[in-house]
PDB file of C-alpha atoms and ligand atoms in Angstrom:
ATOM      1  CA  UNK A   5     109.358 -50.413 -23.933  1.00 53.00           C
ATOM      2  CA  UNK A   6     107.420 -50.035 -20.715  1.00 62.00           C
ATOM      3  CA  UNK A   7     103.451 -48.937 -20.903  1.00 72.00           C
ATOM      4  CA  UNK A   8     104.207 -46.237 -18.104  1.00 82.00           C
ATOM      5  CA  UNK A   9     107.268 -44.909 -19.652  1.00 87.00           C
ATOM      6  CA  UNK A  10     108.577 -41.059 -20.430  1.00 93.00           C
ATOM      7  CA  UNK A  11     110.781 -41.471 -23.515  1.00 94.00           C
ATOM      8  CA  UNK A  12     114.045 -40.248 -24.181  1.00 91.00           C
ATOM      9  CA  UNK A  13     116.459 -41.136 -26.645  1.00 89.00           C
ATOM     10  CA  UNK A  14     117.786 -44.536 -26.778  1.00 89.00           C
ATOM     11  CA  UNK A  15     120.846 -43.259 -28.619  1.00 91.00           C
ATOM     12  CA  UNK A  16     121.491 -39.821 -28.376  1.00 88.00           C
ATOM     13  CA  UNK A  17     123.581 -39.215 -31.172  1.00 91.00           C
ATOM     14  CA  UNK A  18     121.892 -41.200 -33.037  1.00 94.00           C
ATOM     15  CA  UNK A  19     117.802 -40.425 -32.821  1.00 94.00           C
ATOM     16  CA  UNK A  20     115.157 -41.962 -34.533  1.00 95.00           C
ATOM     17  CA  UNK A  21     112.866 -39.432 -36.671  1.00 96.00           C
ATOM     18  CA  UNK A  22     109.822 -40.235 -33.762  1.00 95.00           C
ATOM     19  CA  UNK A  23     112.619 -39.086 -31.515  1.00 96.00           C
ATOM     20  CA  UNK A  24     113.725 -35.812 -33.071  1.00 97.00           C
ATOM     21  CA  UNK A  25     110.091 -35.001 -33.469  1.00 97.00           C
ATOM     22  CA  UNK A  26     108.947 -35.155 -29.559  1.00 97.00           C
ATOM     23  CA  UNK A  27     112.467 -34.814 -27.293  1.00 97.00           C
ATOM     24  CA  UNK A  28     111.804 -31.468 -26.222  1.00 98.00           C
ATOM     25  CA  UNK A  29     115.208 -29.077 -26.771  1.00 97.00           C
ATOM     26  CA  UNK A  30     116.041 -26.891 -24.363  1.00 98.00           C
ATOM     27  CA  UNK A  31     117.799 -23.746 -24.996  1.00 98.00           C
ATOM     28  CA  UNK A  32     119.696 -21.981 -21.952  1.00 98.00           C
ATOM     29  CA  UNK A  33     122.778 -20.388 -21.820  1.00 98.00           C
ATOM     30  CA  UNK A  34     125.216 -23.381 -19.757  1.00 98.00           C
ATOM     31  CA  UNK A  35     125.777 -20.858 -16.931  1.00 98.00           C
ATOM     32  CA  UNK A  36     123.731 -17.951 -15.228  1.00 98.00           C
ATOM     33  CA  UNK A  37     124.063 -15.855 -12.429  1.00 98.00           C
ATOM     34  CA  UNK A  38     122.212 -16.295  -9.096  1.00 98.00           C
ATOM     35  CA  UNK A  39     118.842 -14.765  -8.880  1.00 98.00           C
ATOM     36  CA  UNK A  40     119.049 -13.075 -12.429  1.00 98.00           C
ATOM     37  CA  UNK A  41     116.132 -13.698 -14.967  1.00 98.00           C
ATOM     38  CA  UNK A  42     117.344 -15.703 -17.894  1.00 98.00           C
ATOM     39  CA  UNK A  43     115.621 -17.505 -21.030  1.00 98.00           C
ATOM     40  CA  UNK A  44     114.601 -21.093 -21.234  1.00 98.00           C
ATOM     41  CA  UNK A  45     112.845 -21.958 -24.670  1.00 98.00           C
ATOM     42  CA  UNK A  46     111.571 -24.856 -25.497  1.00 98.00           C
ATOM     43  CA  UNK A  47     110.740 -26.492 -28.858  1.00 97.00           C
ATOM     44  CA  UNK A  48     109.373 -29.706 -29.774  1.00 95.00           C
ATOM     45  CA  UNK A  49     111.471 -30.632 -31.096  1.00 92.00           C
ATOM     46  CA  UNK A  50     114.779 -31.004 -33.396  1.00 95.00           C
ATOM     47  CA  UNK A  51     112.635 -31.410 -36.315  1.00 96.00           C
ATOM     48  CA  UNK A  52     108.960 -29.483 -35.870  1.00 95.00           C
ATOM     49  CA  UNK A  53     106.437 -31.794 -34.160  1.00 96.00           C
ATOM     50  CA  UNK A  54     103.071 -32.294 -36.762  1.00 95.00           C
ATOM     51  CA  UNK A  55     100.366 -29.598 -35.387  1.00 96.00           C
ATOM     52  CA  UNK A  56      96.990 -30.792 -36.791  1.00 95.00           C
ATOM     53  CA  UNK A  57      93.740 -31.366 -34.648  1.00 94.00           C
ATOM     54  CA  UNK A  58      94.691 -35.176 -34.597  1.00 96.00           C
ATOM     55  CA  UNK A  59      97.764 -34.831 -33.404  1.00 97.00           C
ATOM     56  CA  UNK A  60      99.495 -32.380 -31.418  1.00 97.00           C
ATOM     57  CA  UNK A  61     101.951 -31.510 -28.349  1.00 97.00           C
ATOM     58  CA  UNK A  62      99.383 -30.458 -25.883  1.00 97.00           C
ATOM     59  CA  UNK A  63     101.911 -29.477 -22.812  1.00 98.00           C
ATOM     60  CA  UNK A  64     105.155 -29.411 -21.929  1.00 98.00           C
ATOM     61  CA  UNK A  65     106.024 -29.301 -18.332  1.00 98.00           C
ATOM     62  CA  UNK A  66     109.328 -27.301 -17.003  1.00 98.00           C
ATOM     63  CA  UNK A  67     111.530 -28.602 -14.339  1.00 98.00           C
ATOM     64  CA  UNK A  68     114.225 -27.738 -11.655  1.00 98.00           C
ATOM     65  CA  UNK A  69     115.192 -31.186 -10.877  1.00 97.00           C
ATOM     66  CA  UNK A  70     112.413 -32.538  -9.522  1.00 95.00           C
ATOM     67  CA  UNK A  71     111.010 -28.956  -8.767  1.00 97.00           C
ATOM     68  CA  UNK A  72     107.932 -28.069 -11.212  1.00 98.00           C
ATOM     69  CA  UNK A  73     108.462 -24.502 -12.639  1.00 97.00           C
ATOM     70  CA  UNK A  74     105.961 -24.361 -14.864  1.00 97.00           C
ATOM     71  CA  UNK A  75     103.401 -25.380 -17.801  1.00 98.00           C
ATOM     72  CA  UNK A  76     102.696 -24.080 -20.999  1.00 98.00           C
ATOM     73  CA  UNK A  77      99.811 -25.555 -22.568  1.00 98.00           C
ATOM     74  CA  UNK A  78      98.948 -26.085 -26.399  1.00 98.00           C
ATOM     75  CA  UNK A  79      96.524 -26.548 -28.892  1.00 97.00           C
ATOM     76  CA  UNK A  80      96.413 -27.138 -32.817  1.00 96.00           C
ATOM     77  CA  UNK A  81      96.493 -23.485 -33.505  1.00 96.00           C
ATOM     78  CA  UNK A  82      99.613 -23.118 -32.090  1.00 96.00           C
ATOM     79  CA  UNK A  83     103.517 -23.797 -32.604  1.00 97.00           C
ATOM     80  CA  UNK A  84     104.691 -26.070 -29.558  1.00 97.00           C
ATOM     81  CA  UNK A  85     107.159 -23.751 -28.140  1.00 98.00           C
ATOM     82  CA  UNK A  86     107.849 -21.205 -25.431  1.00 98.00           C
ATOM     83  CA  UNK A  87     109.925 -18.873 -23.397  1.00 98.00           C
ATOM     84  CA  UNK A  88     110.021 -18.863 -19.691  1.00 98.00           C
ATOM     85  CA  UNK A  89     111.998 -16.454 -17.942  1.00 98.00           C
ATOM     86  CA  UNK A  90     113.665 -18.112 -15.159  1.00 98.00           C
ATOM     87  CA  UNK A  91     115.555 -17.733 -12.091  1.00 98.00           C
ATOM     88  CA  UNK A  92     117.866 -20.211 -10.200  1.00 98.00           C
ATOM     89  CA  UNK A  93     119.590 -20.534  -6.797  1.00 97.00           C
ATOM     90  CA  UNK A  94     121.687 -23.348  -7.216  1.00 98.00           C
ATOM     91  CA  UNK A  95     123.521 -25.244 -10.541  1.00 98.00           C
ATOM     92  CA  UNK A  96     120.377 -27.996 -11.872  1.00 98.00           C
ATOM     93  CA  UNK A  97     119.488 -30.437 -14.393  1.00 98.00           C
ATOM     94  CA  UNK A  98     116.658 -28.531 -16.323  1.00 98.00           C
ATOM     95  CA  UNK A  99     114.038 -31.064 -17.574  1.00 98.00           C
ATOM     96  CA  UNK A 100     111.603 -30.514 -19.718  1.00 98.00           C
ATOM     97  CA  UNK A 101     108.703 -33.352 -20.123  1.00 98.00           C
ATOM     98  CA  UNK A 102     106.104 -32.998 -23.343  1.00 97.00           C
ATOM     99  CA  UNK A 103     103.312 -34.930 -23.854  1.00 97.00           C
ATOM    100  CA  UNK A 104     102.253 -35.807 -27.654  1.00 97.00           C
ATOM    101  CA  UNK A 105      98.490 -36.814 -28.015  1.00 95.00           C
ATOM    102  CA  UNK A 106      99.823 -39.780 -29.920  1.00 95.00           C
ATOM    103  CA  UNK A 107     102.678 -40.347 -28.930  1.00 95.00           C
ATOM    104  CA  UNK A 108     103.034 -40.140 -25.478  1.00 95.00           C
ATOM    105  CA  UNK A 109     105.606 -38.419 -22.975  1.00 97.00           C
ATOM    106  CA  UNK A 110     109.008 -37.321 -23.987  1.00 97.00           C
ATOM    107  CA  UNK A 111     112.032 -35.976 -21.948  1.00 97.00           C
ATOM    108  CA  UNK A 112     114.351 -33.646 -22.672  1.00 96.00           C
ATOM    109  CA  UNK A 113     117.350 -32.096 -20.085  1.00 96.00           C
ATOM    110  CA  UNK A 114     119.733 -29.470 -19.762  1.00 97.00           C
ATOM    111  CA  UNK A 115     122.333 -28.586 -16.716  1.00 98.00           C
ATOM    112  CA  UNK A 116     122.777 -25.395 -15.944  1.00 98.00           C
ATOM    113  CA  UNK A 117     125.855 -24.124 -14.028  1.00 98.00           C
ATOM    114  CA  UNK A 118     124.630 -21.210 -11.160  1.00 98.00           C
ATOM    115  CA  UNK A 119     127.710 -19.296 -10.573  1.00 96.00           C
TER     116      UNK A 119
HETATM  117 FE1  FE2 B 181     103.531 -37.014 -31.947  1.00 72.73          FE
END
């Protein structure tokens, strides 16, 4: 592992506990419609992420691509996860990138068919 690394999983169907815990998980519907408002959510992450003053998810970051959509931020008062309601022109990978006060940043991605 690099120092300046975002994390993802180094088997996906087969993650570590740390893994499950951070990889955000992005739930979209696989296709939308052009221009039409749909749900992302975000949890972190399989299995719930610790929330404790020590050690929290303190943002996760939304992604186009490489086009930023958005930020939610956190503290340890609250659940790390969100809706955004979203709206897309073309088919993308949606990315979503968490950071863990501990543990660092984590990746998680979704494509999304625009029809
Ligand atoms: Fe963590």
């Amino acid at each position: 592992m690099q120092y300046y690394e975002v994390k993802q999983a180094d088997d996906p169907n087969n993650k570590t506990e740390l893994e499950k815990k951070h990889i955000p998980v992005i739930q979209a519907p696989d296709k939308v419609k052009k221009d039409e408002y749909f749900d992302i959510t975000i949890k972190m992450g399989e299995i719930d992420h610790p929330v404790e003053p020590g050690h929290f998810i303190q943002y996760v970051d939304l992604y186009a691509n490489y086009y930023h959509l958005g930020r939610a931020n956190f503290t340890p008062e609250m659940k790390p996860e969100v809706t955004f309601k979203v709206k897309l022109k073309e088919s993308c990978t949606i990315r979503g990138y968490e950071l863990c006060n501990l543990h660092g940043q984590w990746q998680g991605n979704k494509e999304i068919t625009v029809e």
